[in-house]
XYZ file of C-alpha atoms in Angstrom:
379
model
C -13.325 -7.149 -11.300
C -15.984 -9.843 -11.321
C -19.710 -9.208 -11.307
C -20.816 -8.240 -7.795
C -22.449 -5.107 -6.321
C -19.145 -3.189 -5.984
C -17.664 -4.673 -9.133
C -17.736 -1.271 -10.847
C -15.922 0.503 -8.025
C -12.151 0.740 -7.666
C -10.801 -0.726 -4.429
C -7.239 0.532 -4.104
C -4.853 -2.092 -2.734
C -1.089 -2.043 -2.395
C 1.224 -4.105 -0.211
C 4.860 -3.348 0.470
C 5.776 -7.000 1.076
C 4.280 -8.046 -2.266
C 6.319 -5.278 -3.893
C 9.426 -6.868 -2.347
C 8.446 -10.189 -3.900
C 8.008 -8.555 -7.303
C 11.541 -7.194 -7.040
C 12.773 -10.787 -6.713
C 10.434 -12.154 -9.357
C 8.809 -9.784 -11.835
C 6.311 -12.486 -12.854
C 5.137 -13.220 -9.289
C 1.362 -13.052 -8.872
C -0.664 -11.845 -5.927
C -2.221 -15.284 -5.476
C 1.228 -16.922 -5.378
C 2.132 -14.466 -2.654
C -1.021 -15.154 -0.622
C -0.702 -18.926 -0.876
C 3.129 -18.906 -0.647
C 3.127 -21.320 -3.551
C 6.650 -20.467 -4.789
C 10.062 -20.562 -3.138
C 10.448 -16.782 -3.528
C 7.052 -16.113 -1.893
C 7.853 -18.407 1.027
C 11.262 -16.780 1.511
C 9.877 -13.240 1.499
C 7.179 -14.146 4.040
C 9.600 -16.043 6.290
C 12.012 -13.122 6.279
C 9.196 -10.724 7.166
C 8.039 -12.931 10.040
C 11.561 -12.888 11.488
C 12.037 -9.121 11.395
C 10.389 -8.341 14.734
C 8.905 -9.914 17.851
C 5.402 -9.573 16.368
C 6.464 -10.507 12.829
C 4.487 -13.746 12.720
C 1.254 -12.186 13.979
C 1.755 -9.142 11.758
C 2.056 -11.476 8.764
C -1.058 -13.351 9.876
C -3.118 -10.151 10.006
C -1.613 -8.806 6.783
C -2.406 -11.967 4.832
C -5.954 -12.078 6.243
C -6.581 -8.488 5.105
C -5.105 -9.115 1.660
C -6.880 -12.442 1.156
C -10.224 -10.868 2.070
C -9.601 -8.009 -0.367
C -8.725 -10.507 -3.102
C -11.903 -12.491 -2.436
C -13.878 -9.237 -2.568
C -12.293 -8.366 -5.914
C -13.256 -11.784 -7.268
C -16.840 -11.452 -6.021
C -16.403 -14.416 -3.673
C -17.302 -12.547 -0.477
C -20.456 -11.363 -2.200
C -21.388 -14.994 -2.860
C -20.748 -15.947 0.764
C -22.768 -13.015 2.087
C -25.630 -14.202 -0.133
C -25.348 -17.739 1.275
C -23.691 -19.154 -1.842
C -20.375 -20.195 -0.325
C -20.710 -23.615 -1.928
C -20.190 -21.940 -5.323
C -16.598 -20.918 -4.555
C -13.882 -22.351 -6.765
C -11.065 -24.419 -5.261
C -8.729 -21.441 -5.610
C -11.189 -19.146 -3.835
C -11.529 -21.682 -1.030
C -7.744 -21.777 -0.651
C -7.617 -17.970 -0.425
C -10.473 -18.058 2.089
C -8.424 -20.410 4.264
C -5.634 -17.808 4.334
C -8.098 -15.136 5.486
C -9.536 -17.389 8.192
C -6.159 -18.245 9.738
C -6.438 -15.029 11.784
C -9.652 -16.245 13.454
C -10.662 -18.521 16.315
C -10.409 -18.353 20.103
C -6.865 -19.749 20.252
C -5.573 -17.342 17.616
C -7.371 -14.447 19.301
C -5.540 -15.129 22.563
C -2.245 -15.246 20.638
C -3.014 -11.871 19.048
C -3.957 -10.278 22.380
C -0.724 -11.549 23.935
C 1.479 -10.546 20.981
C 0.213 -6.953 21.011
C 0.084 -6.769 24.828
C -3.549 -5.720 25.133
C -4.745 -5.566 28.731
C -8.069 -7.114 29.767
C -9.962 -3.817 29.491
C -8.665 -3.181 25.968
C -9.548 -6.725 24.919
C -13.004 -6.336 26.462
C -13.501 -3.022 24.633
C -12.903 -4.715 21.280
C -15.505 -7.334 22.185
C -17.973 -4.721 23.406
C -17.550 -2.471 20.379
C -18.459 -5.317 18.052
C -21.804 -5.947 19.793
C -25.120 -4.263 19.020
C -25.842 -3.450 22.687
C -22.842 -1.257 23.533
C -25.055 1.789 24.223
C -27.378 -0.043 26.647
C -26.305 0.226 30.298
C -28.876 -2.035 31.963
C -30.898 -4.952 30.643
C -34.669 -5.056 31.151
C -34.208 -7.134 34.294
C -31.960 -4.478 35.807
C -28.646 -6.274 35.358
C -25.590 -4.342 34.151
C -24.791 -4.965 30.498
C -21.137 -6.151 30.406
C -20.759 -4.636 26.941
C -21.937 -1.143 27.870
C -19.232 1.254 26.650
C -20.294 4.374 28.510
C -18.868 5.582 31.810
C -18.872 2.608 34.173
C -15.737 2.095 36.309
C -17.025 -1.320 37.377
C -16.519 -2.466 33.777
C -13.621 -0.317 32.653
C -11.425 0.295 35.693
C -9.048 3.221 35.310
C -10.167 3.861 31.725
C -13.548 5.002 33.051
C -15.421 4.045 29.894
C -15.158 1.587 27.033
C -14.383 4.222 24.428
C -11.172 5.206 26.193
C -10.188 1.538 26.443
C -10.972 1.080 22.751
C -8.823 4.054 21.795
C -5.952 2.618 23.840
C -6.403 -0.773 22.154
C -6.035 0.775 18.705
C -2.617 2.125 19.679
C -1.482 -1.463 20.367
C -2.806 -3.127 17.208
C -0.826 -2.503 14.008
C -2.444 -0.153 11.517
C -2.819 -0.980 7.844
C 0.153 1.291 7.167
C 2.303 -0.481 9.734
C 1.460 -3.726 7.959
C 2.600 -2.112 4.712
C -0.894 -1.890 3.259
C -2.872 0.895 1.579
C -6.479 -0.192 1.128
C -9.934 1.100 0.240
C -12.607 0.053 2.731
C -16.310 0.893 2.779
C -18.989 2.028 5.200
C -22.718 2.574 5.070
C -23.493 5.962 6.701
C -25.900 6.159 9.613
C -29.605 6.561 9.012
C -30.651 10.233 9.525
C -32.201 10.943 12.922
C -34.360 13.789 11.651
C -36.934 13.518 8.869
C -35.576 16.566 7.033
C -31.882 15.726 7.586
C -29.780 15.642 4.420
C -28.160 12.269 3.726
C -24.442 12.091 4.534
C -23.729 10.843 0.999
C -25.378 13.958 -0.453
C -23.502 16.267 1.925
C -20.157 14.844 0.853
C -20.981 14.600 -2.857
C -21.806 18.317 -3.047
C -18.368 19.338 -1.717
C -15.716 20.463 -4.191
C -13.169 17.754 -4.965
C -10.068 17.920 -2.710
C -11.997 19.390 0.216
C -10.417 18.369 3.540
C -12.773 16.633 5.975
C -12.066 16.321 9.704
C -13.753 13.218 11.116
C -14.605 12.466 14.737
C -14.190 15.971 16.130
C -17.628 16.378 17.745
C -18.782 14.460 20.831
C -21.533 11.912 20.177
C -24.436 10.745 22.369
C -22.257 8.843 24.865
C -19.628 11.572 25.017
C -17.170 9.768 22.755
C -15.643 11.007 19.526
C -16.621 9.094 16.408
C -14.659 5.967 15.507
C -15.190 5.246 11.799
C -16.175 1.640 11.193
C -15.426 0.363 7.682
C -15.351 -3.043 6.024
C -13.099 -4.640 3.437
C -16.158 -6.288 1.936
C -19.901 -6.833 2.325
C -21.415 -6.786 5.796
C -24.746 -6.973 7.593
C -25.025 -3.189 7.967
C -25.076 -2.679 4.219
C -28.690 -3.815 4.116
C -29.510 -0.121 4.588
C -27.449 1.002 1.573
C -30.526 2.119 -0.385
C -31.983 3.919 2.623
C -28.804 5.964 3.181
C -28.193 6.661 -0.506
C -24.963 4.745 -1.139
C -21.604 3.967 0.449
C -18.581 5.930 1.654
C -15.168 4.582 0.604
C -12.022 5.490 2.542
C -8.573 4.751 1.143
C -6.046 4.980 3.921
C -3.414 3.561 6.224
C -4.298 4.401 9.846
C -7.228 2.009 10.235
C -6.815 -1.127 12.356
C -8.045 -4.560 11.304
C -10.061 -5.295 14.449
C -12.293 -8.073 13.152
C -10.146 -10.955 14.524
C -10.154 -9.279 17.975
C -13.940 -8.929 18.277
C -16.855 -11.332 18.552
C -18.267 -11.034 15.035
C -17.392 -13.475 12.288
C -15.006 -12.853 9.413
C -17.741 -12.793 6.800
C -19.323 -9.753 8.477
C -17.326 -7.219 6.485
C -13.843 -7.875 7.889
C -13.929 -4.648 9.904
C -11.227 -1.977 9.710
C -11.696 0.712 12.367
C -10.353 4.258 12.071
C -9.777 6.263 15.274
C -11.282 9.727 15.811
C -9.773 12.858 14.248
C -9.039 11.206 10.917
C -8.362 13.720 8.126
C -9.407 12.850 4.598
C -9.668 14.521 1.198
C -12.795 14.146 -0.942
C -11.683 12.522 -4.210
C -15.010 12.446 -6.009
C -18.107 10.319 -6.551
C -18.535 7.105 -8.512
C -22.169 7.558 -9.470
C -22.713 3.870 -10.270
C -20.231 2.372 -7.805
C -22.803 0.116 -6.141
C -25.192 -1.978 -8.230
C -26.874 -5.036 -6.719
C -29.320 -5.506 -9.572
C -32.040 -3.626 -7.702
C -30.261 -0.530 -6.420
C -27.846 1.547 -8.502
C -26.177 3.883 -6.012
C -23.152 6.168 -5.692
C -19.929 5.558 -3.774
C -18.208 8.704 -2.511
C -14.434 8.341 -2.209
C -12.283 9.824 0.539
C -8.483 9.592 0.747
C -6.666 9.783 4.075
C -4.019 12.458 4.530
C -1.763 12.974 7.538
C -2.867 16.568 8.023
C -4.973 19.185 6.235
C -3.554 20.740 3.102
C -2.578 24.359 3.594
C -5.028 26.611 1.776
C -7.722 24.014 1.132
C -11.231 24.483 2.427
C -12.029 22.362 5.474
C -15.223 20.904 6.866
C -16.185 18.962 9.967
C -17.975 15.684 9.491
C -21.012 16.690 11.541
C -21.984 19.571 9.240
C -19.966 19.471 6.001
C -20.299 23.264 5.873
C -17.844 25.190 3.696
C -15.512 27.051 6.025
C -12.967 28.579 3.641
C -12.466 28.896 -0.113
C -10.668 26.189 -2.056
C -7.332 27.075 -3.645
C -7.358 25.411 -7.078
C -3.733 26.384 -7.608
C -2.728 24.039 -4.800
C -4.127 21.028 -6.656
C -2.058 21.851 -9.755
C 1.050 22.369 -7.614
C 0.535 19.047 -5.845
C 0.100 17.143 -9.115
C 3.277 18.745 -10.434
C 5.211 17.517 -7.398
C 3.783 14.020 -7.800
C 4.695 13.884 -11.493
C 8.235 15.020 -10.699
C 8.765 12.526 -7.862
C 7.255 9.637 -9.833
C 10.432 9.589 -11.920
C 12.588 8.535 -8.975
C 10.977 5.190 -8.080
C 12.665 3.431 -5.143
C 14.463 6.600 -4.071
C 11.114 8.140 -3.147
C 10.341 5.175 -0.880
C 13.758 5.646 0.763
C 12.944 9.307 1.358
C 9.528 8.516 2.877
C 11.170 6.052 5.275
C 14.064 8.392 6.113
C 11.670 11.249 6.901
C 9.649 9.054 9.252
C 6.429 9.062 7.230
C 4.158 6.028 7.179
C 4.882 4.235 3.861
C 2.164 5.146 1.382
C 1.645 6.384 -2.149
C 2.470 9.934 -3.202
C -1.213 10.917 -3.433
C -1.489 10.254 0.292
C 1.168 12.824 1.228
C 0.396 16.488 1.784
C 2.053 19.220 -0.265
C 4.355 20.029 2.653
C 5.392 16.371 2.905
C 5.898 16.101 -0.849
C 8.177 19.128 -0.783
C 10.269 17.570 1.995
C 10.501 14.329 0.017
C 11.550 16.274 -3.077
C 14.265 18.057 -1.077
C 15.556 14.754 0.354
C 15.662 13.152 -3.099
C 17.567 16.121 -4.542
C 20.181 15.927 -1.783
C 20.721 12.159 -1.735
């Protein structure tokens, strides 16, 4: 990775469609895929676009996510965030154009129509991406149209903007549905109490492989917590030193909402996870973030479909240890992964046949791995 603040951190990225291209051409590069600069790349993308009614818009979102991640890896988004966009190479500018194809008012209307979002859901995505969503009335007494609390006048049958937002996320394809596994980042909130322990510290002190339940406790407006993350640098990361570092989530159930909101692409390229996400603490990269002034940790979480049987569990409001960790389970899981890694494409067939969202073996629970192993042995 090139020299930029997160250059020493590993951003996991895999794409099922690129894997299909590599099966056709073992020498195909990721940039060739993004730019569709070869016949094989164009054919793979055209075939994908024709697979479903939303194939073209799915491809548009997928390529925007992947292009942004590639620009992040190259340090280009860091340059743009610092106001140095004129220093991009011609290749980086071409990749940026791919990312930006998912943006603009006309494209936004096409996306809303393709995924059949109603006007309340579309409005919720706009409102969520504003800084005033928790303010009901302006100083002059007028109703804030972006207030997301309970207000039937704004949200109709949904009652509040959070319910409309949750419904919208069921319409937009997730990263996993786009065939992507990706690491995205978030800056934790600033503590409300003077003596409150930083979220980064709470997570970092947990034993590795602890299960964390996110968004299970009602917040100030009555909603459960939606986890906002970014593919790359955003405005909110100005507080990174104040909050002690960044949280990285590698997963599949987040939705790329940035093109649906009112913020610009350069503001992080937001991926939003719905409440009740379950993750596993993978460990801490003690020098994951280094901007030349601040040298801070990045704590890494990995999404899992459900808690591992026998592992200790915590809720994201307290991070208290609720039950002992079973170290034997970790060894058993790694043994299953090593065994299944020998079977290559057959494992992917099993994951699809069993109805699991396509993802790497580390992102399956022990129970799921055992079912995959049984399917592979029988087929």
